[in-house]
Amino acid sequence: MRQTKAGKIPGWFHASVGQEAAVVGACLALRGDDAMTGTHRSHGHPIGKGAHLDVLMAELMGKEGGICKGRGGSMHFADKSVGIISESGIVGGGIPLATGCAFSAMVRGVDQVTLCFFGDGAVNQGTFHESLNMASLWKLPVIYLCENNGYAISTSVAQSHGQPDIALRAAGYGMPAIRVDGQDVSAVYEAAAQAVARARAGEGPTLIVANTYRFDEHNFGLVIPRQPYRPIEEVEAHKRDRDPILLYRAVLLEEGVNERTLGVIEHEVAEAVKQAVEFALASPMPRLETLPNYMFNSPLADSHSFVDGLERN
């Protein structure tokens, strides 16, 4: 957040603050070679899957040292080395990609599983219905996980879903659905582990609906004028009573982990984040002449003319 305020992270920044348990709990159920697709909000998801903080932070800042060489930005992380196939700025855009990835695993005859994250707003996209139908017909090894934070930007589920119980959508495609408290790391992990085992055994897809809550606005710094779309008291109550990090901290204390150990972990995390920020700030911006690099087919016959044109404009 501090780097966004300082102007170091260009464009929109969509935080998952408040949704950490849904993210981490599900990722923990995966193997290293399993695949994952995310959304425009999937910043914590690559961390859960094992990507390094330094290259993630550099990508947020659009730097050459980023996980996608600064070309993707905050909404398009990808890291094949840890199974992150893609993230998508398009609502519901990752759902058919995950379905195709799972189809690939089936064709190749491997027991690789794909985990697909999306929000409640994506459930009304055609890609959701088409993908779940195909996955069910072909018994694809894919888990569809809806991070249901209750609002698509400022439109509530009640205002936009004829059937607000998202888990019931699975019945239309003959697949099981699991409703889970998205603020409970252990509950999400258990639900995801059950779905992963089912998929790996060749029994097909599962829809998981993790009911969670977004503490910030749709994107950091967004100002929505006039009447608030959600009560201030609702937001404050979730921050106070339903913060997944604080809830899991309490669980660890109950299980015998002492305050000193937790303090050491928190210090190590803070240091890792600090080092990632320093790496990102020190990383160079992509040079103009390299901007068309890494494209499948560059439309630019002469990169020097391209750079000259940019500088003139």
mmCIF file of C-alpha atoms in Angstrom, residues 11 48 68 86 100 136 140 176 203 215 225 284 294:
data_model
loop_
_atom_site.group_PDB
_atom_site.id
_atom_site.type_symbol
_atom_site.label_atom_id
_atom_site.label_comp_id
_atom_site.label_asym_id
_atom_site.label_seq_id
_atom_site.Cartn_x
_atom_site.Cartn_y
_atom_site.Cartn_z
ATOM 1 C CA GLY A 11 -2.053 1.511 -12.603
ATOM 2 C CA GLY A 48 0.898 -19.252 -1.601
ATOM 3 C CA CYS A 68 7.175 -11.206 -16.287
ATOM 4 C CA SER A 86 -1.673 -17.047 -15.676
ATOM 5 C CA GLY A 100 -7.900 -26.061 -20.783
ATOM 6 C CA SER A 136 -18.126 -32.061 -15.784
ATOM 7 C CA LEU A 140 -11.452 -32.865 -15.795
ATOM 8 C CA PRO A 176 -20.232 -31.469 -5.999
ATOM 9 C CA GLU A 203 -13.518 -38.248 -10.357
ATOM 10 C CA PHE A 215 -11.459 -5.079 3.609
ATOM 11 C CA PRO A 225 -19.144 9.029 -4.395
ATOM 12 C CA PRO A 284 15.674 -1.092 -13.839
ATOM 13 C CA TYR A 294 8.592 -11.725 -25.499
#
